[in-house]
Coordinates of C-alpha atoms in Angstrom, one line a residue:
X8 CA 94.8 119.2 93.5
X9 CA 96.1 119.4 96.9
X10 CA 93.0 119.0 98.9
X11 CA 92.5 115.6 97.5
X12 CA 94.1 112.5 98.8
X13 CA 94.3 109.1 97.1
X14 CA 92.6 106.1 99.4
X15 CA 93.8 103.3 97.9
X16 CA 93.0 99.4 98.8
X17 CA 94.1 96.2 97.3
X18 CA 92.5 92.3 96.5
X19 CA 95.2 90.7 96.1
X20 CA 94.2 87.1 94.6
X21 CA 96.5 83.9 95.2
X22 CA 97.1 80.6 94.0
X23 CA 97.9 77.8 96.8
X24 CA 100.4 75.8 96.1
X25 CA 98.9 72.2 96.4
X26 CA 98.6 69.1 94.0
X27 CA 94.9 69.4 93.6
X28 CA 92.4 71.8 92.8
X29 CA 89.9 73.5 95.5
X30 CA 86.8 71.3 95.3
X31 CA 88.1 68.5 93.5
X32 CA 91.0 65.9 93.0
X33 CA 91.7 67.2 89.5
X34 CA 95.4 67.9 89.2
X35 CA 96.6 70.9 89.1
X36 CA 99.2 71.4 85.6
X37 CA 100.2 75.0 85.2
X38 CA 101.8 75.4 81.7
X39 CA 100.0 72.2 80.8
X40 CA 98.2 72.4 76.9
X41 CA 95.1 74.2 77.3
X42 CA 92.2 72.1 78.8
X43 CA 94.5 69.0 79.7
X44 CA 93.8 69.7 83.9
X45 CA 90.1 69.2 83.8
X46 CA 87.6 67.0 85.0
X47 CA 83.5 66.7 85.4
X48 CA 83.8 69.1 88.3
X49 CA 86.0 71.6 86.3
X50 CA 83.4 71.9 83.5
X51 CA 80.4 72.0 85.7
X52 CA 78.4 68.8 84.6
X53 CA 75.2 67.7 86.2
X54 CA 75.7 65.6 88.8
X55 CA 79.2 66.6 90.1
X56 CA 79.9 68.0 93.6
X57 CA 82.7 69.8 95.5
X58 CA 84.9 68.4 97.8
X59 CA 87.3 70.4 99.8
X60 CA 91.1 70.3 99.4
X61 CA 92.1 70.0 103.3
X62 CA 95.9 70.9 102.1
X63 CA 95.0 74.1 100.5
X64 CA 92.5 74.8 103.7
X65 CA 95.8 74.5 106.1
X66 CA 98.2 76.7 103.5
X67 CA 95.2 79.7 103.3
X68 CA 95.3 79.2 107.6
X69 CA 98.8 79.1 108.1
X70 CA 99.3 82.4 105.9
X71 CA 95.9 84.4 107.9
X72 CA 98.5 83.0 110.9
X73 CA 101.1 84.4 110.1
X74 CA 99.9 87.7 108.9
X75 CA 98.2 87.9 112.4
X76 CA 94.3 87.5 111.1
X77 CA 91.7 86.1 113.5
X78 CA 91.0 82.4 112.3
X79 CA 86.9 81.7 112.6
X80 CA 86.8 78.1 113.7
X81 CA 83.9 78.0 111.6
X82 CA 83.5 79.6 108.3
X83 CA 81.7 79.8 105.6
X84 CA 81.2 79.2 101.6
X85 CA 78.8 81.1 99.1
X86 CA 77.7 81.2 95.7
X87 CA 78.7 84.4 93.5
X88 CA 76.6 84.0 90.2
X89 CA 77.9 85.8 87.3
X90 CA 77.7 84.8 83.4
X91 CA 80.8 84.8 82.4
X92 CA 82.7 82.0 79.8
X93 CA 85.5 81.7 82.2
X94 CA 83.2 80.1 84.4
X95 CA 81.7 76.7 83.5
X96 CA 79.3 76.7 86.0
X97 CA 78.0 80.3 86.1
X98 CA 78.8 80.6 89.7
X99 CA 82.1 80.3 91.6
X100 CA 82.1 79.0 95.7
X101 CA 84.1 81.6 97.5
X102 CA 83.4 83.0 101.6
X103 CA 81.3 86.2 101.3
X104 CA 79.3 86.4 104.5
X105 CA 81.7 84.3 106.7
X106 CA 85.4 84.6 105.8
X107 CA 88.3 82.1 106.9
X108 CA 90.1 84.7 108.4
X109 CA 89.8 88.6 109.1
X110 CA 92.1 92.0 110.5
X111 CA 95.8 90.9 110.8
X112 CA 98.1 93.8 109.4
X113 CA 101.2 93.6 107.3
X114 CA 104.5 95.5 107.8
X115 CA 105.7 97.4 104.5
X116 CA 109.0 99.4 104.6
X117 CA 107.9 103.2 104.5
X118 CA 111.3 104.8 103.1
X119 CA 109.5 108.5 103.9
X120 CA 110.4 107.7 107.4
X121 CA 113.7 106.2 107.5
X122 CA 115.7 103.6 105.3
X123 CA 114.9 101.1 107.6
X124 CA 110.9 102.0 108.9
X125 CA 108.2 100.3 108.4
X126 CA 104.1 100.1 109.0
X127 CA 101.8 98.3 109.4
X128 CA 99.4 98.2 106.8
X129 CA 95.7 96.7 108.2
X130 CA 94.1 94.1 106.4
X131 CA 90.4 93.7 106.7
X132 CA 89.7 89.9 105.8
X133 CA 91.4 87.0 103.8
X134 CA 89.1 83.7 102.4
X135 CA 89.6 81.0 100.5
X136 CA 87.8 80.9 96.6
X137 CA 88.2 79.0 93.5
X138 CA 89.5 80.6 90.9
X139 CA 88.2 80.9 86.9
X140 CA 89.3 79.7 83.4
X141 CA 91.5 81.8 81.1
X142 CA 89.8 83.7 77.5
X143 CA 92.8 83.9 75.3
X144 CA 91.9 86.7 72.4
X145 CA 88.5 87.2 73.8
X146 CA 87.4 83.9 72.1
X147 CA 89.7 80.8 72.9
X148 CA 88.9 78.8 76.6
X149 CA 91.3 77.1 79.0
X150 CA 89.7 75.7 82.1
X151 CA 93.0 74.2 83.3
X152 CA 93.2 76.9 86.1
X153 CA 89.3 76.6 86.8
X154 CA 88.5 75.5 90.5
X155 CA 92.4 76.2 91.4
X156 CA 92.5 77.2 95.2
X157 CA 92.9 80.9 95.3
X158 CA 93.6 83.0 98.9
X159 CA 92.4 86.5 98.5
X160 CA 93.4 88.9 100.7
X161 CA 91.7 92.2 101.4
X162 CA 93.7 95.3 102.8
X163 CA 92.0 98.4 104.6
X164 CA 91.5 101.2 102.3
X165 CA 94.9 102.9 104.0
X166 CA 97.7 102.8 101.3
X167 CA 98.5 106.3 100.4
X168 CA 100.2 106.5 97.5
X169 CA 100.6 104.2 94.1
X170 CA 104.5 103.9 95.2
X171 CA 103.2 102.1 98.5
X172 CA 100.9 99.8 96.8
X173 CA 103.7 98.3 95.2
X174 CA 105.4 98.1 98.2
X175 CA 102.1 96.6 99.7
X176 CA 102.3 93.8 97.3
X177 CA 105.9 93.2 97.5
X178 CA 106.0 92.9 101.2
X179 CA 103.1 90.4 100.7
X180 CA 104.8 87.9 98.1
X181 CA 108.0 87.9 100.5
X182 CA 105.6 86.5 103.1
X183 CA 104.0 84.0 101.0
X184 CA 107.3 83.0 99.5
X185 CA 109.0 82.9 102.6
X186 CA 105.7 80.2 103.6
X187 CA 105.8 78.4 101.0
X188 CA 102.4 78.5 100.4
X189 CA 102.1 79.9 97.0
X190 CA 104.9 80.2 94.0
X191 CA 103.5 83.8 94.3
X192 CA 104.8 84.2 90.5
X193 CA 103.3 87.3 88.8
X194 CA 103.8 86.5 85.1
X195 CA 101.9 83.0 85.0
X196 CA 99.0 84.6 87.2
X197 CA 99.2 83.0 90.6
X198 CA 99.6 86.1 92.2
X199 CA 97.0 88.9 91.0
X200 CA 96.0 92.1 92.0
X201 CA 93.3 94.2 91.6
X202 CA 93.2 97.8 93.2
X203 CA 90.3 100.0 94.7
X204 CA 91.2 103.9 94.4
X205 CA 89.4 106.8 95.3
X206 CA 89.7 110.4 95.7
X207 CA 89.0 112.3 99.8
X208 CA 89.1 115.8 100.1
X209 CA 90.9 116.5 103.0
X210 CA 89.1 117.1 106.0
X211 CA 86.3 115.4 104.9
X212 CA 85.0 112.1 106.3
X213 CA 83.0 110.7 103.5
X214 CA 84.8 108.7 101.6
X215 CA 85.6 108.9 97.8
X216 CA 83.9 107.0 94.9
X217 CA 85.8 104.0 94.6
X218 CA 86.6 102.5 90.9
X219 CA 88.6 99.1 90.8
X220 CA 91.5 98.3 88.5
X221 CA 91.4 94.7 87.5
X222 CA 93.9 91.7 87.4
X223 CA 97.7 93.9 87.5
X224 CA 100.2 91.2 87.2
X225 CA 103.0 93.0 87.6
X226 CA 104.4 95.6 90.4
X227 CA 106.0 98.3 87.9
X228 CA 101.9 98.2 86.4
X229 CA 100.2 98.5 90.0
X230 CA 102.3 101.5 90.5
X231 CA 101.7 103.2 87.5
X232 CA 97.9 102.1 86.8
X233 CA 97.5 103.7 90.3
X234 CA 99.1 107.3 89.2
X235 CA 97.3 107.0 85.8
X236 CA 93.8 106.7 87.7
X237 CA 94.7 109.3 90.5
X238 CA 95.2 111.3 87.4
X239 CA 91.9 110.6 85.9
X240 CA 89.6 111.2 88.6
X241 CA 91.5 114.3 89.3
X242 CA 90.8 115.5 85.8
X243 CA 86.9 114.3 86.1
X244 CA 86.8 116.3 89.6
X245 CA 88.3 119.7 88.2
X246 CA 86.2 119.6 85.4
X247 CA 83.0 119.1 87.5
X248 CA 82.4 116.2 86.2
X249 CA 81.2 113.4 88.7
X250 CA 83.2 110.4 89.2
X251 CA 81.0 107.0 89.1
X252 CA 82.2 103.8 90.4
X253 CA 83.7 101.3 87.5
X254 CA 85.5 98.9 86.8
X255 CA 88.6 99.4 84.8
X256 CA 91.6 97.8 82.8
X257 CA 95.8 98.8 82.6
X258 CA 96.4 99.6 79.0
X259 CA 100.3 99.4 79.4
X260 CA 101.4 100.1 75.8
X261 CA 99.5 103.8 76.1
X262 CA 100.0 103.8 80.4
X263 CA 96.2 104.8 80.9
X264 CA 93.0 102.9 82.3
X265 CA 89.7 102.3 80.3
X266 CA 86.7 101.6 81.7
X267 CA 85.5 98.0 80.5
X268 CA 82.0 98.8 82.6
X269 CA 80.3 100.1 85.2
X270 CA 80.7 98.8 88.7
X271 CA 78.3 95.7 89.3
X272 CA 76.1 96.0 92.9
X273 CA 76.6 93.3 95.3
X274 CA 72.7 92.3 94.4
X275 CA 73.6 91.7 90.9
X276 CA 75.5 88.5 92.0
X277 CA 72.6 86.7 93.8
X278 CA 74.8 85.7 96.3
X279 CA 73.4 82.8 98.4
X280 CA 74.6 80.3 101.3
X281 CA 76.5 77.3 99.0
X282 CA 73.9 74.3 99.4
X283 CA 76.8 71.3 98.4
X284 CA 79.1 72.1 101.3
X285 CA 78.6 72.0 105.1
X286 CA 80.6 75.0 107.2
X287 CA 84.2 75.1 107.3
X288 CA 85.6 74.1 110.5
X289 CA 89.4 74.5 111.5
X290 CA 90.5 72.3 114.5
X291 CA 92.0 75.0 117.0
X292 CA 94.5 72.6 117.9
X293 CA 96.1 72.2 114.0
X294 CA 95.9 75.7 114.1
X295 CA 98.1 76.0 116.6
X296 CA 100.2 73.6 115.7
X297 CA 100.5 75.6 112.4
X298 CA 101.8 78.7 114.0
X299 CA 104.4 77.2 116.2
X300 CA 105.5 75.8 113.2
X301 CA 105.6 79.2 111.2
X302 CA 109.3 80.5 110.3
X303 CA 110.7 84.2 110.6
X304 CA 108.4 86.7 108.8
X305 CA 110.7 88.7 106.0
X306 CA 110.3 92.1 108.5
X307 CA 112.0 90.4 111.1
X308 CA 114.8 88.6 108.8
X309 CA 115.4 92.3 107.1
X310 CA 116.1 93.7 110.6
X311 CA 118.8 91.0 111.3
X312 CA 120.2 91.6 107.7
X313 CA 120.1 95.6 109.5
X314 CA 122.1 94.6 112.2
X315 CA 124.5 92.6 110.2
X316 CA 125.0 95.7 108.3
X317 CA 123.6 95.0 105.4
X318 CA 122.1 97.8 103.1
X319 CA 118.5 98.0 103.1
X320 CA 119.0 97.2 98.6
X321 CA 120.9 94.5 99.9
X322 CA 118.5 93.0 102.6
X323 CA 115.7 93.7 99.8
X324 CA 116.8 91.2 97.5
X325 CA 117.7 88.8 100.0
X326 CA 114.1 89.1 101.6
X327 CA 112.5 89.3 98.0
X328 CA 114.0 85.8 97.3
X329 CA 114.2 83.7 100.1
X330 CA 116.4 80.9 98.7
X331 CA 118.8 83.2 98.1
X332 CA 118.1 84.6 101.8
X333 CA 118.7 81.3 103.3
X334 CA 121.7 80.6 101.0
X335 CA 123.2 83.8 102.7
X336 CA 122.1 82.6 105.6
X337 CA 124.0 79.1 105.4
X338 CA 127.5 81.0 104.2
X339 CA 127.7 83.7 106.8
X340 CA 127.4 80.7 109.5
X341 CA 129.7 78.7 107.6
X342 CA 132.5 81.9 108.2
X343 CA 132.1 81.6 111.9
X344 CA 133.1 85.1 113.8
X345 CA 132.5 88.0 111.5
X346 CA 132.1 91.8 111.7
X347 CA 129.5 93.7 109.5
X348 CA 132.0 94.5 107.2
X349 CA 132.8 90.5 106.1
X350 CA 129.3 89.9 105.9
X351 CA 128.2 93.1 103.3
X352 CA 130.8 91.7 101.1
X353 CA 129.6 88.2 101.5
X354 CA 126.7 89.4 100.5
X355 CA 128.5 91.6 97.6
X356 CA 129.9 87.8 96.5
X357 CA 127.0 86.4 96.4
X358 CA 124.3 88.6 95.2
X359 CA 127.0 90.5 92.0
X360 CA 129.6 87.3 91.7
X361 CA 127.3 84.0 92.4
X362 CA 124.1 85.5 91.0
X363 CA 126.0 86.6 87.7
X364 CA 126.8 82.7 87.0
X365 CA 124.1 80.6 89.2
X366 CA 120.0 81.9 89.1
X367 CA 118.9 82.1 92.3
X368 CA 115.9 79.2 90.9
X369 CA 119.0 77.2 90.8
X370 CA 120.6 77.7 94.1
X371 CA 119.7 74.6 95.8
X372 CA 121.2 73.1 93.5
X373 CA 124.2 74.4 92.3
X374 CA 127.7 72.6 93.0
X375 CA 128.8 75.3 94.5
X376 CA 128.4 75.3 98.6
X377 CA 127.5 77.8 100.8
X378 CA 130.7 77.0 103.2
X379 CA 132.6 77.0 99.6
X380 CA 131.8 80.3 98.9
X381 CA 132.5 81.6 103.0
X382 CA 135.8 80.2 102.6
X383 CA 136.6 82.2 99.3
X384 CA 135.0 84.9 100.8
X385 CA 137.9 84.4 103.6
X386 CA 140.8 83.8 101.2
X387 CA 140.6 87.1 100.0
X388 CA 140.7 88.9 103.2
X389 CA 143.0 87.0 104.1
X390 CA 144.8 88.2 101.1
X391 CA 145.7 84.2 101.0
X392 CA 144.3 85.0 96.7
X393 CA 143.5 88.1 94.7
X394 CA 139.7 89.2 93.7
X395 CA 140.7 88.7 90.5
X396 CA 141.9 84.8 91.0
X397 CA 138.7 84.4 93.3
X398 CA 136.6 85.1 90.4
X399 CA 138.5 82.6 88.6
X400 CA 137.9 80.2 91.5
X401 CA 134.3 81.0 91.2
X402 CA 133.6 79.7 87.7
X403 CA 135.4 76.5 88.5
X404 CA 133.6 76.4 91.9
X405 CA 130.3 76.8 89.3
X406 CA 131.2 74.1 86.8
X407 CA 133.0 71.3 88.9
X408 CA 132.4 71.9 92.8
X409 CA 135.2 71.6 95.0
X410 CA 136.8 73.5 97.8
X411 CA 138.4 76.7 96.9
X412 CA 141.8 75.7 98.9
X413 CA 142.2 73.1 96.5
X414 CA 141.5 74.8 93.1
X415 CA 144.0 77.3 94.0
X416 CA 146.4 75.6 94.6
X417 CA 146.1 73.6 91.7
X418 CA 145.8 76.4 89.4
X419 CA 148.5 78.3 90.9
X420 CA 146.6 81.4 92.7
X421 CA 147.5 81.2 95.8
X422 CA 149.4 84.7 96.5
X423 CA 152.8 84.8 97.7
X424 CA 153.2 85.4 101.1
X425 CA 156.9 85.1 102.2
X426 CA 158.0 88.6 102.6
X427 CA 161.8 87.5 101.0
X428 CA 160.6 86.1 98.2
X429 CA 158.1 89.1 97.4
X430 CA 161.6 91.4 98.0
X431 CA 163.8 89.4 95.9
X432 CA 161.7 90.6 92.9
X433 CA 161.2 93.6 93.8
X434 CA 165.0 93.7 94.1
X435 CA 165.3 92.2 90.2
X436 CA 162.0 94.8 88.9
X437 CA 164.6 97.6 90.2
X438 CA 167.6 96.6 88.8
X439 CA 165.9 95.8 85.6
X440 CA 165.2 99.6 85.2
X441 CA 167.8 101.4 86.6
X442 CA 166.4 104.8 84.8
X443 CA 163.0 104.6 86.0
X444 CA 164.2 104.2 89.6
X445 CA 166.0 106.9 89.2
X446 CA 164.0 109.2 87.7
X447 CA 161.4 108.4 90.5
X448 CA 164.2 108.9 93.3
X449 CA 164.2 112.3 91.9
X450 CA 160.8 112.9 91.9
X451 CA 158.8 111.9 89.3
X452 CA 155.9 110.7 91.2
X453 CA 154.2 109.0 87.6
X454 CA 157.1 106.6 87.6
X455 CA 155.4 105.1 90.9
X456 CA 152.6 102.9 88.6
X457 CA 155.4 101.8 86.1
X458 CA 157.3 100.2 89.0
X459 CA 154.7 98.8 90.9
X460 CA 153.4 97.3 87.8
X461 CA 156.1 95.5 86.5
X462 CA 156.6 93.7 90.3
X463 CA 153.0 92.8 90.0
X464 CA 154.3 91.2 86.5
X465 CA 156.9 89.9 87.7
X466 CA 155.1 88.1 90.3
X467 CA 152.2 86.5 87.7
X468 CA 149.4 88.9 89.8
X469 CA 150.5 86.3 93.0
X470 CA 150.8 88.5 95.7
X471 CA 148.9 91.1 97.8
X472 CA 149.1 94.2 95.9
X473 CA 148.9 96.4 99.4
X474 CA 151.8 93.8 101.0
X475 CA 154.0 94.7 97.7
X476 CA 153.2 98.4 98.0
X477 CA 154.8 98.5 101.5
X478 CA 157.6 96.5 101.0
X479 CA 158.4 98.6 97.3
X480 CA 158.3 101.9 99.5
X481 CA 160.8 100.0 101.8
X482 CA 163.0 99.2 98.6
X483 CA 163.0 102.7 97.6
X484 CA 164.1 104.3 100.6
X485 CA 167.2 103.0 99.7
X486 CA 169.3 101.9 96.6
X487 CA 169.5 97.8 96.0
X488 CA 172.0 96.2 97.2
X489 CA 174.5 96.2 94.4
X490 CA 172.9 99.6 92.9
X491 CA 174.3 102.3 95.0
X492 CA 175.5 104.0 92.1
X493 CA 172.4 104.6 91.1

């Protein structure tokens, strides 16, 4: 149905990444046994009141920062009432009326235009909230994640397809990764989404009923709950059947939506002003202190990876996981003057070699150092050891530490690099097969592989196979001494 466009918008719900929860000192304990992080606040009893977490109040500013959002120096909180046995206390605080933060934009790559583009994608507020307990099997209640600080941040209904979405959301953990403001880790829920899609007929102004997709947990799910609903309201639309605004769920084991119920009204949550907590107020000098403090966003670092001459996979990953960026970072220094062809396969070491031994959780702490691995990474172009003997290096690299110099010369990979000595057994390979050299002098070209193979025997693998292949042609040219019978 080509006259019909997908709007698409995203809430994308975070957990901060402090020591406390939101409106109480209650520890926070994800992974802890169910209902161990709790305290009177957390279960709503009478006579308990909230207190705000100042830490998580600078990590939800810092991020509205650094995603370019207008900071209110005075804010808001608000009740939103809904019964609901995740929540203890049958309402939860979060900023309805007056939000920390609002408009900013993020930059997601746009591959349509160019391997390297990108665009801004507008967001339209971002507030601080306190998030709910967990139903397990639609009977058993954890409240260990009740009152945990939450960030929710609200794009513009301007993503275009269920591919960009994705990409939305990807762009957006590298940013709160890269802050360290959140562990922004999908599979234990402290990064959530929920998605807003709707159908426009082109041309047309008014917008689209908008149905919302609730808690995706996962980017692969985001992109293909989005198609599966595009697909349902497209079905609904050509059958003449209206589309009304609900509220859905991802089935992923049959890849369709199903409406769990209709779309609740704003006046169905009886929102009022919350009477326990004055207005939030952030100082305008922390706040700037905050953003001089703020490091490269990932858009920036993945044009310098561009200009190194990375590819944009390779810069991907790299921006994706910033410890492993920064790693990168520390070894391509380490190698001092470089072209963009030593630093791709310094990146080529580390992200197929390194990663295939080390996580990158366990990076900043693995024996093996960043300079270690730029000094490998020159060995081999230096043809000083083979790839093979580097990977050998490597895993001792892995399991003891070390310098690579060292190793090699201890386990006896350094290549041989005296062009006599690489001769003299060439001169003793050709001797050895008299036949074969023969054979090849009158122009059995297949004999070529033989020959250079037993030389590389000869020599244990030690040496430079593109150094022996020059000095074998040399050899060739002209009989051994000794051999000119043959």
């Amino acid at each position: 149905m080509s006259e019909l466009r997908p709007v698409i918008g995203l809430e994308v719900h975070c957990r901060l990444k402090t020591a406390s929860k939101l409106f109480s000192p209650c520890p926070l304990r994800p992974g802890a046994e169910a209902n161990c992080a709790t305290d009177p606040y957390t279960w709503g009893l009478p006579g308990t009141l909230p207190t705000v977490n100042a830490a998580a109040v600078a990590l939800a500013v810092k991020l509205a920062l650094a995603l370019g959002c207008d900071v209110a120096e005075e804010s808001g909180w608000d009740r939103k009432h809904y019964f609901y046995p995740d929540l203890p206390k049958g309402y939860q605080i979060t900023q309805h009326t007056r939000p920390l933060a609002t408009g900013g934009a993020l930059e997601v790559p746009d591959p349509a235009v160019g391997p390297w583009a990108t665009r801004a994608v507008a967001l339209q507020r971002l507030h601080l909230e306190e998030d709910a307990g967990k139903v397990h099997a639609g009977a058993l209640l954890d409240y260990n994640r009740a009152g945990a600080p939450l960030v929710e941040i609200v794009t513009a209904p301007v993503i275009r397809s269920a591919a960009e979405a994705a990409r939305v959301l990807r762009a957006l953990r590298s940013v709160l990764v890269r802050l360290g403001v959140s562990d922004a880790t999908m599979e234990d829920g402290s990064l959530r989404c929920d998605v807003n899609v709707s159908l426009q007929r082109r041309g047309d102004p008014a917008p689209g009923v908008r149905c919302e997709i609730k808690n995706l947990n996962s980017f692969n799910f985001i992109e293909r709950a989005v198609t599966a609903e595009v697909e349902r309201q497209e079905a609904l639309i050509a059958a003449g059947v209206p589309v009304v605004p609900v509220t859905l769920r991802y089935d992923p084991v049959r890849a369709a939506v199903q409406v769990m119920r209709v779309k609740e009204t704003e006046l169905e949550y009886r929102w009022l002003p919350e009477p326990d907590l004055p207005p939030l107020r952030v100082d305008p000098a922390a706040a700037a202190a905050l953003r001089a403090d703020l490091p490269d966003m990932p858009e920036r670092t993945r044009m310098r990876y561009c200009v190194l001459g990375l590819t944009p996979a390779e810069a991907a990953l790299l921006v994706e996981e910033p410890a492993l960026g920064d790693w990168f970072d520390a070894a391509l220094t380490s190698l001092g003057p470089r072209g963009p062809a030593l630093a791709r396969r310094l990146c080529s070491w580390i992200t197929v070699e390194l990663l295939a031994r080390v996580p990158a959780a366990a990076l900043q702490t693995t024996k093996v150092a960043p300079a270690a691995l730029a000094e490998l990474v020159r060995m081999v172009e230096a043809a000083e050891v083979s790839a093979p003997a580097a990977k050998q290096i490597l895993a001792l690299l892995v399991e003891e530490g070390g310098v690579p110099g060292g190793i090699a010369a201890r386990e006896g990979l350094l290549l041989e690099d005296d062009d006599a000595a690489l001769t003299a057994a060439i001169v003793g390979v050709l001797r050895g097969h008299p036949r074969q050299v023969a054979q090849y002098r009158a122009g059995k070209a297949a004999l070529w592989g033989f020959l250079i193979g037993r030389v590389m025997q000869a020599l244990r693998g030690r040496a430079d196979p593109q150094r022996v292949h020059k000095l074998l042609v040399v050899a060739l040219q002209s009989p051994p001494p000794g051999d000119e019978a043959t």
